[in-house]
């Protein structure tokens, strides 16, 4: 209490603790983070601002070098394992197993069904089991599925292996994005998510090179070259999964690689950024229903399907598209020709992550980048000249890959609450991956694949571009209402703790547009 409050006259009634908390709550919008519940003491309170900034830079650098590289490796392997079937097809998988076009497409489809069905619950499991346990376990399991694919001898065996591959891989991408959003401020997350996702584009380059090398093992041990693609990559995933028990760390307040002071610094950074990511929430069904009732989740699902379906279509069929251009007179050359578009996409993905973090204009980045993809697939549709089509694959990759990481970051930035964010990201990513069913059934009329290119272009124009425009406008309108004070009544009569629990419904929480 202030000195004035201590000098109240005897006939004045002293305010109750609830009254004090409510007064603090009503002042929270003006006073800011000083009222945040559970804010640890500042270990650097005695230092100057310059010294604090230097400690903060060193802390972020340490987090980056400890967390990001290993997670990128994990996602590189995950994306490699789910899309290498495209390289295996070029290497003779379909001929060896006697697959027709519909039966081959069915093996692609079944992966997305199990992947999407199990994805929404994986972030809850991640939070309950801890990242250092959950992520390595699912890695070893999907590596075993991939290894098994190298020994299938019929379509039924391949279908079963692909089903379980989707089930076991479901937790990695939403889990890691959720995990990283619990370590970094909203203005820092975009570039990290972009670097993490660039591993997917890099896996396209690496996958082509690796497949070209493994192809030379054809006949070794009585197994064809395409089988060795699955065997080698499956064994690699199992080994990396085992090492991950020591390389994947838990959430900030439990991370053993940080000192107690550094853990306090990380938690303070999150709290002061209006994030509850470091809090120990107990899961309640209300968190699930809060997510399901939030219109931003559905906008995220629309936007993400507009880039995720094209992502899988591009990744699964690029080797086939390139081989049909007439340049790949050998299987190895066709694999190698698929590398450059992925390399270009990797660079732009990281660049957009950096730009979006600095400008906080994630919607505008989506809008501009998606137009590159629309132009690229227009070129694939409109010309049968190999040079034009190959250039179209470059623009297609440039229009797809940056939007994946940017959209996930955009959603994570605008959803507050530990479990609510996890549920929303699970649904957004799960719905996007369910649209992978579409991607695996539209490329059936080669060599031009007009139907496939047309559907991909429509997805990007309507859902990615159109959805990004609409979401940007809606978020701008909501921010304007909060600045005018139209939402201030949401905190009337609430304590500071209750206001903090509102998450992104706090009137002083402004959305990233």
CSV table of C-alpha atoms in Angstrom, one decimal:
chain,number,residue,atom,x,y,z
A,1,UNK,CA,0.0,0.0,0.0
A,2,UNK,CA,1.0,3.6,-0.5
A,3,UNK,CA,1.7,6.0,2.5
A,4,UNK,CA,-1.6,7.7,1.8
A,5,UNK,CA,-3.5,4.4,2.1
A,6,UNK,CA,-1.7,3.7,5.4
A,7,UNK,CA,-2.9,7.1,6.8
A,8,UNK,CA,-6.6,6.3,6.3
A,9,UNK,CA,-8.8,7.7,8.9
A,10,UNK,CA,-10.3,5.3,11.5
A,11,UNK,CA,-13.8,5.6,10.0
A,12,UNK,CA,-12.5,4.6,6.5
A,13,UNK,CA,-13.0,0.9,5.6
A,14,UNK,CA,-9.7,-0.7,4.6
A,15,UNK,CA,-10.0,-2.4,1.2
A,16,UNK,CA,-10.0,-6.2,1.0
A,17,UNK,CA,-7.3,-8.1,-0.8
A,18,UNK,CA,-9.8,-8.7,-3.7
A,19,UNK,CA,-10.5,-5.0,-3.9
A,20,UNK,CA,-6.8,-4.3,-4.2
A,21,UNK,CA,-6.3,-6.9,-6.9
A,22,UNK,CA,-9.2,-5.5,-8.8
A,23,UNK,CA,-7.8,-2.0,-8.6
A,24,UNK,CA,-4.5,-3.4,-9.9
A,25,UNK,CA,-6.4,-5.2,-12.6
A,26,UNK,CA,-8.1,-2.0,-13.8
A,27,UNK,CA,-4.7,-0.3,-13.9
A,28,UNK,CA,-3.0,-3.2,-15.6
A,29,UNK,CA,-3.5,-1.7,-19.1
A,30,UNK,CA,-1.7,1.4,-18.0
A,31,UNK,CA,0.9,-0.2,-15.7
A,32,UNK,CA,1.7,-3.2,-17.9
A,33,UNK,CA,3.8,-6.1,-16.9
A,34,UNK,CA,4.5,-5.1,-13.4
A,35,UNK,CA,1.3,-6.9,-12.4
A,36,UNK,CA,2.0,-10.1,-14.2
A,37,UNK,CA,1.4,-13.2,-12.0
A,38,UNK,CA,4.4,-15.4,-11.4
A,39,UNK,CA,7.0,-13.0,-12.8
A,40,UNK,CA,10.4,-14.1,-11.4
A,41,UNK,CA,12.6,-11.5,-9.7
A,42,UNK,CA,14.9,-9.8,-12.2
A,43,UNK,CA,18.4,-11.3,-11.7
A,44,UNK,CA,19.8,-8.2,-13.5
A,45,UNK,CA,18.0,-5.5,-11.6
A,46,UNK,CA,21.3,-4.0,-10.4
A,47,UNK,CA,22.8,-3.7,-13.9
A,48,UNK,CA,22.6,-0.9,-16.4
A,49,UNK,CA,20.4,-1.1,-19.5
A,50,UNK,CA,23.4,-1.6,-21.8
A,51,UNK,CA,24.6,-4.5,-19.6
A,52,UNK,CA,21.1,-6.1,-19.5
A,53,UNK,CA,20.9,-5.9,-23.3
A,54,UNK,CA,24.3,-7.6,-23.7
A,55,UNK,CA,23.2,-10.4,-21.3
A,56,UNK,CA,20.0,-10.8,-23.3
A,57,UNK,CA,21.9,-11.0,-26.6
A,58,UNK,CA,24.2,-13.7,-25.2
A,59,UNK,CA,21.2,-15.6,-23.8
A,60,UNK,CA,19.4,-15.6,-27.2
A,61,UNK,CA,22.5,-16.7,-29.0
A,62,UNK,CA,22.9,-19.6,-26.6
A,63,UNK,CA,19.3,-20.6,-27.1
A,64,UNK,CA,19.7,-20.4,-30.9
A,65,UNK,CA,22.8,-22.6,-31.0
A,66,UNK,CA,21.4,-25.1,-28.4
A,67,UNK,CA,17.9,-25.6,-29.8
A,68,UNK,CA,17.7,-24.7,-33.5
A,69,UNK,CA,20.3,-26.8,-35.2
A,70,UNK,CA,19.3,-30.2,-33.8
A,71,UNK,CA,15.5,-29.5,-34.3
A,72,UNK,CA,16.3,-28.6,-38.0
A,73,UNK,CA,18.1,-31.9,-38.4
A,74,UNK,CA,15.0,-33.7,-36.9
A,75,UNK,CA,12.6,-32.0,-39.3
A,76,UNK,CA,15.0,-32.5,-42.3
A,77,UNK,CA,14.8,-36.3,-41.6
A,78,UNK,CA,11.0,-36.2,-41.0
A,79,UNK,CA,10.3,-34.4,-44.3
A,80,UNK,CA,12.8,-36.6,-46.1
A,81,UNK,CA,11.1,-39.7,-44.8
A,82,UNK,CA,7.6,-38.7,-45.8
A,83,UNK,CA,8.5,-37.5,-49.3
A,84,UNK,CA,11.3,-39.8,-50.4
A,85,UNK,CA,8.6,-42.1,-51.9
A,86,UNK,CA,8.7,-39.6,-54.8
A,87,UNK,CA,12.4,-40.3,-55.4
A,88,UNK,CA,11.8,-44.0,-54.9
A,89,UNK,CA,9.1,-43.9,-57.6
A,90,UNK,CA,11.5,-42.4,-60.1
A,91,UNK,CA,14.0,-45.2,-59.0
A,92,UNK,CA,11.5,-48.0,-59.9
A,93,UNK,CA,9.2,-48.5,-56.9
A,94,UNK,CA,6.0,-48.5,-58.9
A,95,UNK,CA,7.4,-50.9,-61.5
A,96,UNK,CA,8.8,-53.3,-59.0
A,97,UNK,CA,5.6,-53.6,-56.9
A,98,UNK,CA,3.3,-53.4,-60.0
A,99,UNK,CA,1.6,-50.2,-58.8
A,100,UNK,CA,-1.0,-48.5,-61.0
A,101,UNK,CA,-1.4,-44.7,-60.8
A,102,UNK,CA,-4.4,-45.0,-58.5
A,103,UNK,CA,-2.7,-47.5,-56.2
A,104,UNK,CA,0.5,-45.4,-56.0
A,105,UNK,CA,-1.6,-42.3,-55.1
A,106,UNK,CA,-3.4,-44.3,-52.4
A,107,UNK,CA,0.0,-45.0,-50.7
A,108,UNK,CA,0.4,-41.2,-50.6
A,109,UNK,CA,-3.1,-40.5,-49.4
A,110,UNK,CA,-3.1,-43.0,-46.5
A,111,UNK,CA,-0.1,-41.2,-44.9
A,112,UNK,CA,-2.0,-37.9,-44.7
A,113,UNK,CA,-5.1,-39.5,-43.2
A,114,UNK,CA,-3.3,-40.9,-40.1
A,115,UNK,CA,-1.0,-37.9,-39.9
A,116,UNK,CA,-3.9,-35.4,-39.8
A,117,UNK,CA,-6.1,-37.5,-37.5
A,118,UNK,CA,-3.5,-37.8,-34.7
A,119,UNK,CA,-1.9,-34.3,-35.1
A,120,UNK,CA,-4.4,-32.2,-33.0
A,121,UNK,CA,-3.7,-34.2,-29.8
A,122,UNK,CA,0.1,-34.4,-30.1
A,123,UNK,CA,0.8,-31.0,-28.5
A,124,UNK,CA,-1.1,-32.0,-25.4
A,125,UNK,CA,1.0,-35.2,-25.3
A,126,UNK,CA,4.2,-33.1,-25.8
A,127,UNK,CA,3.3,-30.9,-22.8
A,128,UNK,CA,2.3,-33.9,-20.6
A,129,UNK,CA,5.3,-36.2,-21.5
A,130,UNK,CA,8.0,-33.5,-21.9
A,131,UNK,CA,9.8,-32.8,-25.2
A,132,UNK,CA,12.9,-34.7,-24.2
A,133,UNK,CA,10.9,-37.9,-24.0
A,134,UNK,CA,8.1,-37.4,-26.6
A,135,UNK,CA,10.1,-36.3,-29.6
A,136,UNK,CA,12.9,-39.0,-29.4
A,137,UNK,CA,10.3,-41.7,-29.0
A,138,UNK,CA,8.2,-40.8,-32.0
A,139,UNK,CA,11.5,-40.4,-34.1
A,140,UNK,CA,12.6,-44.0,-33.3
A,141,UNK,CA,9.1,-45.3,-34.1
A,142,UNK,CA,8.9,-43.5,-37.5
A,143,UNK,CA,12.4,-44.5,-38.4
A,144,UNK,CA,11.3,-48.2,-37.8
A,145,UNK,CA,8.4,-47.6,-40.1
A,146,UNK,CA,10.7,-46.2,-42.8
A,147,UNK,CA,13.1,-49.1,-42.4
A,148,UNK,CA,10.2,-51.5,-42.9
A,149,UNK,CA,9.2,-49.8,-46.2
A,150,UNK,CA,12.5,-51.1,-47.6
A,151,UNK,CA,11.4,-54.7,-47.2
A,152,UNK,CA,7.9,-54.6,-48.5
A,153,UNK,CA,7.1,-56.8,-51.5
A,154,UNK,CA,3.5,-55.7,-52.3
A,155,UNK,CA,1.1,-52.8,-52.3
A,156,UNK,CA,-0.6,-53.9,-49.0
A,157,UNK,CA,2.7,-53.9,-47.1
A,158,UNK,CA,3.5,-50.4,-48.4
A,159,UNK,CA,0.1,-49.1,-47.4
A,160,UNK,CA,0.5,-50.4,-43.9
A,161,UNK,CA,4.0,-48.9,-43.5
A,162,UNK,CA,2.8,-45.5,-44.8
A,163,UNK,CA,-0.2,-45.5,-42.4
A,164,UNK,CA,2.1,-46.0,-39.4
A,165,UNK,CA,4.6,-43.5,-40.7
A,166,UNK,CA,1.9,-40.8,-40.7
A,167,UNK,CA,0.8,-41.8,-37.2
A,168,UNK,CA,4.3,-41.6,-35.7
A,169,UNK,CA,5.4,-38.5,-37.6
A,170,UNK,CA,2.3,-36.5,-36.6
A,171,UNK,CA,3.8,-35.0,-33.5
A,172,UNK,CA,7.0,-33.5,-34.8
A,173,UNK,CA,6.1,-30.4,-36.9
A,174,UNK,CA,3.2,-29.0,-34.7
A,175,UNK,CA,5.2,-30.0,-31.6
A,176,UNK,CA,8.4,-28.3,-32.5
A,177,UNK,CA,6.6,-25.1,-33.6
A,178,UNK,CA,4.7,-25.1,-30.4
A,179,UNK,CA,7.9,-25.8,-28.4
A,180,UNK,CA,9.8,-23.0,-30.1
A,181,UNK,CA,7.0,-20.5,-29.5
A,182,UNK,CA,7.4,-21.3,-25.8
A,183,UNK,CA,11.0,-20.1,-25.9
A,184,UNK,CA,11.0,-16.9,-27.9
A,185,UNK,CA,9.2,-13.6,-28.0
A,186,UNK,CA,6.6,-13.1,-30.7
A,187,UNK,CA,8.9,-10.7,-32.6
A,188,UNK,CA,11.7,-13.3,-32.5
A,189,UNK,CA,9.8,-16.5,-33.4
A,190,UNK,CA,9.4,-15.9,-37.1
A,191,UNK,CA,13.0,-16.2,-38.2
A,192,UNK,CA,13.5,-19.3,-36.0
A,193,UNK,CA,10.4,-21.0,-37.4
A,194,UNK,CA,11.6,-20.1,-40.9
A,195,UNK,CA,15.1,-21.6,-40.2
A,196,UNK,CA,13.4,-24.7,-38.8
A,197,UNK,CA,11.1,-25.1,-41.7
A,198,UNK,CA,13.8,-24.4,-44.2
A,199,UNK,CA,15.0,-27.9,-43.3
A,200,UNK,CA,12.0,-29.1,-45.4
A,201,UNK,CA,13.2,-27.3,-48.5
A,202,UNK,CA,16.8,-28.4,-47.7
A,203,UNK,CA,15.5,-32.0,-47.5
A,204,UNK,CA,14.3,-31.6,-51.0
A,205,UNK,CA,17.8,-30.8,-52.1
A,206,UNK,CA,19.4,-33.3,-49.8
A,207,UNK,CA,16.8,-35.9,-50.7
A,208,UNK,CA,17.6,-35.7,-54.4
A,209,UNK,CA,21.3,-35.9,-53.9
A,210,UNK,CA,21.0,-38.7,-51.4
A,211,UNK,CA,18.6,-40.7,-53.6
A,212,UNK,CA,21.0,-40.3,-56.5
A,213,UNK,CA,23.9,-41.7,-54.4
A,214,UNK,CA,21.8,-44.5,-52.9
A,215,UNK,CA,20.5,-45.5,-56.3
A,216,UNK,CA,24.0,-46.9,-57.0
A,217,UNK,CA,23.4,-49.6,-54.3
A,218,UNK,CA,20.8,-51.3,-56.6
A,219,UNK,CA,21.0,-55.0,-56.3
A,220,UNK,CA,23.1,-55.0,-53.1
A,221,UNK,CA,21.8,-57.7,-50.7
A,222,UNK,CA,19.2,-58.6,-53.2
A,223,UNK,CA,17.3,-55.4,-52.7
A,224,UNK,CA,16.6,-52.9,-55.5
A,225,UNK,CA,17.9,-49.3,-55.4
A,226,UNK,CA,14.5,-47.8,-54.3
A,227,UNK,CA,14.4,-50.1,-51.3
A,228,UNK,CA,17.9,-48.9,-50.1
A,229,UNK,CA,16.5,-45.3,-50.1
A,230,UNK,CA,14.1,-46.4,-47.4
A,231,UNK,CA,16.5,-48.6,-45.5
A,232,UNK,CA,19.4,-46.1,-45.3
A,233,UNK,CA,17.2,-43.2,-44.4
A,234,UNK,CA,15.2,-45.3,-41.8
A,235,UNK,CA,18.4,-46.4,-40.1
A,236,UNK,CA,19.6,-42.8,-40.0
A,237,UNK,CA,16.4,-41.6,-38.4
A,238,UNK,CA,16.5,-44.4,-35.7
A,239,UNK,CA,20.1,-43.4,-34.8
A,240,UNK,CA,19.4,-39.7,-34.6
A,241,UNK,CA,16.2,-40.5,-32.6
A,242,UNK,CA,18.3,-42.3,-30.0
A,243,UNK,CA,20.7,-39.5,-29.7
A,244,UNK,CA,17.8,-37.0,-29.3
A,245,UNK,CA,17.1,-38.3,-25.8
A,246,UNK,CA,20.2,-36.2,-24.8
A,247,UNK,CA,19.9,-33.4,-27.4
A,248,UNK,CA,16.3,-32.3,-27.1
A,249,UNK,CA,15.6,-30.1,-24.1
A,250,UNK,CA,12.5,-29.5,-22.0
A,251,UNK,CA,10.5,-26.2,-21.6
A,252,UNK,CA,12.3,-23.1,-20.3
A,253,UNK,CA,11.5,-23.5,-16.6
A,254,UNK,CA,12.8,-27.0,-16.6
A,255,UNK,CA,15.7,-26.8,-19.1
A,256,UNK,CA,18.8,-28.3,-17.5
A,257,UNK,CA,21.3,-26.6,-19.9
A,258,UNK,CA,20.3,-23.2,-18.3
A,259,UNK,CA,21.4,-21.9,-15.0
A,260,UNK,CA,18.7,-20.9,-12.5
A,261,UNK,CA,19.3,-17.2,-13.4
A,262,UNK,CA,19.0,-17.9,-17.1
A,263,UNK,CA,15.8,-19.8,-16.6
A,264,UNK,CA,14.4,-16.8,-14.8
A,265,UNK,CA,15.5,-14.5,-17.6
A,266,UNK,CA,13.8,-16.6,-20.2
A,267,UNK,CA,10.6,-16.8,-18.2
A,268,UNK,CA,10.7,-13.0,-17.6
A,269,UNK,CA,11.1,-12.4,-21.4
A,270,UNK,CA,8.0,-14.4,-22.2
A,271,UNK,CA,5.9,-12.9,-19.4
A,272,UNK,CA,6.9,-9.3,-20.4
A,273,UNK,CA,5.9,-10.3,-24.0
A,274,UNK,CA,2.4,-11.1,-22.7
A,275,UNK,CA,3.0,-14.9,-23.0
A,276,UNK,CA,2.1,-17.6,-20.5
A,277,UNK,CA,4.2,-20.1,-22.3
A,278,UNK,CA,6.4,-20.9,-19.3
A,279,UNK,CA,3.5,-21.4,-16.9
A,280,UNK,CA,2.5,-24.8,-15.5
A,281,UNK,CA,-1.1,-25.0,-16.6
A,282,UNK,CA,-3.0,-28.1,-15.8
A,283,UNK,CA,-5.0,-29.2,-18.9
A,284,UNK,CA,-8.7,-28.5,-18.7
A,285,UNK,CA,-11.3,-29.0,-21.3
A,286,UNK,CA,-12.0,-25.3,-21.3
A,287,UNK,CA,-8.7,-24.7,-23.0
A,288,UNK,CA,-9.8,-27.0,-25.9
A,289,UNK,CA,-13.2,-25.2,-26.2
A,290,UNK,CA,-11.5,-21.8,-26.1
A,291,UNK,CA,-9.5,-22.8,-29.1
A,292,UNK,CA,-12.4,-24.3,-31.0
A,293,UNK,CA,-14.5,-21.2,-30.5
A,294,UNK,CA,-11.7,-18.8,-31.7
A,295,UNK,CA,-12.3,-17.6,-35.2
A,296,UNK,CA,-8.6,-17.1,-35.7
A,297,UNK,CA,-8.1,-20.9,-35.7
A,298,UNK,CA,-10.4,-21.3,-38.6
A,299,UNK,CA,-8.8,-18.5,-40.6
A,300,UNK,CA,-5.5,-20.2,-39.9
A,301,UNK,CA,-6.8,-23.5,-41.2
A,302,UNK,CA,-8.0,-21.8,-44.4
A,303,UNK,CA,-4.7,-20.1,-45.0
A,304,UNK,CA,-2.6,-23.1,-44.1
A,305,UNK,CA,-4.4,-25.5,-46.4
A,306,UNK,CA,-3.7,-23.0,-49.2
A,307,UNK,CA,0.1,-23.6,-48.8
A,308,UNK,CA,0.3,-27.1,-47.3
A,309,UNK,CA,-1.5,-29.0,-50.0
A,310,UNK,CA,0.7,-27.3,-52.7
A,311,UNK,CA,3.7,-28.1,-50.5
A,312,UNK,CA,3.0,-31.8,-50.6
A,313,UNK,CA,2.0,-31.9,-54.2
A,314,UNK,CA,5.2,-30.1,-55.1
A,315,UNK,CA,7.4,-32.3,-52.9
A,316,UNK,CA,5.9,-35.6,-54.0
A,317,UNK,CA,5.7,-35.0,-57.7
A,318,UNK,CA,8.7,-32.6,-58.5
A,319,UNK,CA,11.0,-35.5,-59.4
A,320,UNK,CA,8.4,-36.9,-61.8
A,321,UNK,CA,7.7,-33.5,-63.2
A,322,UNK,CA,11.4,-32.8,-63.8
A,323,UNK,CA,12.0,-36.3,-65.3
A,324,UNK,CA,9.2,-35.6,-67.8
A,325,UNK,CA,10.8,-32.4,-69.1
A,326,UNK,CA,13.1,-34.5,-71.2
A,327,UNK,CA,16.3,-33.4,-69.5
A,328,UNK,CA,16.7,-36.3,-67.2
A,329,UNK,CA,18.1,-38.9,-69.6
A,330,UNK,CA,19.2,-40.9,-66.5
A,331,UNK,CA,17.5,-41.4,-63.1
A,332,UNK,CA,20.4,-39.8,-61.3
A,333,UNK,CA,20.2,-36.6,-63.4
A,334,UNK,CA,16.5,-36.4,-62.9
A,335,UNK,CA,17.1,-36.5,-59.1
A,336,UNK,CA,19.8,-33.9,-59.3
A,337,UNK,CA,17.7,-31.5,-61.4
A,338,UNK,CA,15.1,-31.4,-58.6
A,339,UNK,CA,17.7,-29.9,-56.2
A,340,UNK,CA,18.0,-26.2,-57.3
A,341,UNK,CA,14.3,-25.2,-56.8
A,342,UNK,CA,14.5,-26.4,-53.2
A,343,UNK,CA,17.8,-24.5,-52.6
A,344,UNK,CA,16.2,-21.3,-53.8
A,345,UNK,CA,13.1,-21.9,-51.6
A,346,UNK,CA,15.4,-22.4,-48.6
A,347,UNK,CA,17.0,-19.0,-49.0
A,348,UNK,CA,13.7,-17.1,-49.5
A,349,UNK,CA,12.1,-18.9,-46.5
A,350,UNK,CA,14.8,-17.6,-44.1
A,351,UNK,CA,14.7,-14.2,-45.7
A,352,UNK,CA,10.9,-13.9,-45.3
A,353,UNK,CA,11.2,-15.0,-41.7
A,354,UNK,CA,13.7,-12.2,-41.0
A,355,UNK,CA,11.6,-9.6,-42.9
A,356,UNK,CA,8.4,-10.6,-41.2
A,357,UNK,CA,10.0,-10.4,-37.7
A,358,UNK,CA,11.3,-6.9,-38.4
A,359,UNK,CA,8.2,-5.5,-40.0
A,360,UNK,CA,5.6,-7.5,-38.0
A,361,UNK,CA,3.6,-7.6,-41.3
A,362,UNK,CA,3.2,-11.4,-41.7
A,363,UNK,CA,0.0,-11.1,-43.6
A,364,UNK,CA,1.6,-8.8,-46.2
A,365,UNK,CA,4.5,-11.2,-46.6
A,366,UNK,CA,2.0,-14.1,-47.2
A,367,UNK,CA,0.1,-12.1,-49.8
A,368,UNK,CA,3.2,-11.0,-51.8
A,369,UNK,CA,5.0,-14.4,-51.7
A,370,UNK,CA,1.8,-16.4,-52.6
A,371,UNK,CA,1.6,-14.4,-55.9
A,372,UNK,CA,5.0,-15.9,-56.9
A,373,UNK,CA,3.5,-19.4,-56.5
A,374,UNK,CA,0.4,-18.5,-58.6
A,375,UNK,CA,2.7,-17.2,-61.4
A,376,UNK,CA,4.9,-20.3,-61.2
A,377,UNK,CA,2.0,-22.7,-61.6
A,378,UNK,CA,0.5,-20.5,-64.3
A,379,UNK,CA,3.8,-21.1,-66.2
A,380,UNK,CA,3.5,-24.8,-65.7
A,381,UNK,CA,-0.1,-24.7,-67.0
A,382,UNK,CA,0.5,-22.4,-69.9
A,383,UNK,CA,3.6,-23.7,-71.6
A,384,UNK,CA,5.0,-27.0,-72.7
A,385,UNK,CA,8.6,-25.7,-73.2
A,386,UNK,CA,11.0,-27.4,-70.8
A,387,UNK,CA,12.8,-24.2,-69.9
A,388,UNK,CA,9.6,-22.3,-69.0
A,389,UNK,CA,8.3,-25.2,-67.0
A,390,UNK,CA,11.5,-25.6,-65.0
A,391,UNK,CA,11.4,-21.9,-64.3
A,392,UNK,CA,7.8,-22.4,-63.1
A,393,UNK,CA,9.0,-25.0,-60.6
A,394,UNK,CA,11.4,-22.4,-59.1
A,395,UNK,CA,8.6,-19.8,-58.7
A,396,UNK,CA,6.3,-22.5,-57.4
A,397,UNK,CA,8.8,-23.5,-54.6
A,398,UNK,CA,9.4,-19.8,-53.8
A,399,UNK,CA,5.7,-19.2,-53.4
A,400,UNK,CA,5.0,-22.2,-51.2
A,401,UNK,CA,7.8,-22.8,-48.7
A,402,UNK,CA,8.1,-19.3,-47.1
A,403,UNK,CA,4.3,-19.2,-46.5
A,404,UNK,CA,4.3,-22.4,-44.4
A,405,UNK,CA,6.7,-21.1,-41.7
A,406,UNK,CA,5.2,-17.6,-41.9
A,407,UNK,CA,1.6,-18.8,-41.5
A,408,UNK,CA,2.5,-21.0,-38.5
A,409,UNK,CA,4.3,-18.1,-36.9
A,410,UNK,CA,1.4,-15.8,-37.6
A,411,UNK,CA,-1.0,-18.1,-35.8
A,412,UNK,CA,1.3,-18.7,-32.9
A,413,UNK,CA,1.8,-14.9,-32.5
A,414,UNK,CA,-1.9,-14.3,-32.2
A,415,UNK,CA,-2.9,-17.2,-29.8
A,416,UNK,CA,-2.1,-16.8,-26.2
A,417,UNK,CA,-2.4,-19.5,-23.5
A,418,UNK,CA,-0.2,-22.6,-23.1
A,419,UNK,CA,-2.7,-25.3,-24.1
A,420,UNK,CA,-4.9,-23.1,-26.2
A,421,UNK,CA,-2.0,-22.3,-28.6
A,422,UNK,CA,-1.0,-26.0,-28.7
A,423,UNK,CA,-4.6,-27.0,-29.6
A,424,UNK,CA,-4.9,-24.3,-32.3
A,425,UNK,CA,-1.6,-25.2,-33.9
A,426,UNK,CA,-2.6,-28.9,-33.8
A,427,UNK,CA,-5.8,-28.2,-35.7
A,428,UNK,CA,-4.3,-25.7,-38.1
A,429,UNK,CA,-1.5,-28.0,-39.1
A,430,UNK,CA,-3.6,-31.1,-38.9
A,431,UNK,CA,-6.2,-29.6,-41.3
A,432,UNK,CA,-3.5,-28.5,-43.7
A,433,UNK,CA,-2.0,-32.0,-43.7
A,434,UNK,CA,-5.4,-33.6,-44.3
A,435,UNK,CA,-5.5,-31.6,-47.5
A,436,UNK,CA,-2.4,-33.7,-48.5
A,437,UNK,CA,-5.0,-36.3,-49.5
A,438,UNK,CA,-5.9,-33.9,-52.3
A,439,UNK,CA,-2.3,-33.4,-53.3
A,440,UNK,CA,-1.7,-37.2,-53.7
A,441,UNK,CA,-4.7,-37.6,-56.1
A,442,UNK,CA,-4.5,-34.8,-58.6
A,443,UNK,CA,-1.3,-35.6,-60.5
A,444,UNK,CA,-2.4,-38.5,-62.7
A,445,UNK,CA,-2.4,-37.3,-66.3
A,446,UNK,CA,1.3,-36.8,-67.3
A,447,UNK,CA,3.4,-35.5,-68.8
A,448,UNK,CA,1.7,-32.0,-68.5
A,449,UNK,CA,-0.3,-32.7,-65.3
A,450,UNK,CA,-2.7,-29.9,-66.1
A,451,UNK,CA,-5.3,-31.0,-63.6
A,452,UNK,CA,-2.7,-31.1,-60.8
A,453,UNK,CA,-1.2,-27.7,-61.6
A,454,UNK,CA,-4.6,-26.2,-61.9
A,455,UNK,CA,-5.8,-27.4,-58.5
A,456,UNK,CA,-2.6,-26.3,-56.8
A,457,UNK,CA,-2.9,-22.8,-58.4
A,458,UNK,CA,-6.5,-22.5,-57.3
A,459,UNK,CA,-5.6,-23.5,-53.7
A,460,UNK,CA,-2.9,-20.8,-53.6
A,461,UNK,CA,-5.0,-18.1,-55.1
A,462,UNK,CA,-8.2,-18.7,-53.1
A,463,UNK,CA,-7.1,-20.0,-49.8
A,464,UNK,CA,-3.5,-18.8,-49.3
A,465,UNK,CA,-3.8,-15.4,-51.0
A,466,UNK,CA,-7.5,-14.7,-50.4
A,467,UNK,CA,-7.4,-16.1,-46.8
A,468,UNK,CA,-4.3,-13.9,-46.0
A,469,UNK,CA,-6.0,-10.8,-47.3
A,470,UNK,CA,-9.2,-11.5,-45.2
A,471,UNK,CA,-7.3,-12.4,-42.0
A,472,UNK,CA,-5.1,-9.3,-42.3
A,473,UNK,CA,-8.2,-7.1,-42.6
A,474,UNK,CA,-10.0,-8.7,-39.7
A,475,UNK,CA,-7.0,-8.5,-37.4
A,476,UNK,CA,-6.5,-4.8,-38.3
A,477,UNK,CA,-10.1,-4.1,-37.5
A,478,UNK,CA,-9.9,-5.8,-34.1
A,479,UNK,CA,-6.7,-4.0,-33.3
A,480,UNK,CA,-8.4,-0.7,-34.1
A,481,UNK,CA,-11.3,-1.5,-31.8
A,482,UNK,CA,-8.9,-2.3,-28.9
A,483,UNK,CA,-7.0,1.0,-29.5
A,484,UNK,CA,-10.3,2.9,-29.3
A,485,UNK,CA,-11.1,1.2,-26.0
A,486,UNK,CA,-14.0,-0.8,-27.4
A,487,UNK,CA,-12.8,-3.9,-25.6
A,488,UNK,CA,-11.9,-2.4,-22.2
A,489,UNK,CA,-15.2,-3.6,-20.7
A,490,UNK,CA,-13.8,-7.2,-20.9
A,491,UNK,CA,-11.6,-6.6,-17.8
A,492,UNK,CA,-14.1,-4.7,-15.7
A,493,UNK,CA,-14.3,-6.3,-12.2
A,494,UNK,CA,-11.4,-8.7,-12.8
A,495,UNK,CA,-8.2,-9.1,-10.8
A,496,UNK,CA,-4.8,-8.8,-12.4
A,497,UNK,CA,-4.5,-12.6,-12.4
A,498,UNK,CA,-7.8,-12.9,-14.2
A,499,UNK,CA,-6.8,-10.3,-16.8
A,500,UNK,CA,-3.6,-12.2,-17.5
A,501,UNK,CA,-5.6,-15.4,-17.9
A,502,UNK,CA,-7.6,-13.8,-20.7
A,503,UNK,CA,-4.6,-14.3,-23.0
A,504,UNK,CA,-5.1,-12.9,-26.4
A,505,UNK,CA,-8.5,-11.5,-25.3
A,506,UNK,CA,-6.8,-8.9,-23.1
A,507,UNK,CA,-7.7,-5.5,-24.4
A,508,UNK,CA,-4.0,-4.5,-24.5
A,509,UNK,CA,-3.0,-7.6,-26.5
A,510,UNK,CA,-2.6,-6.4,-30.1
A,511,UNK,CA,-2.5,-8.9,-32.9
A,512,UNK,CA,0.3,-9.3,-35.4
A,513,UNK,CA,-1.0,-8.5,-38.8
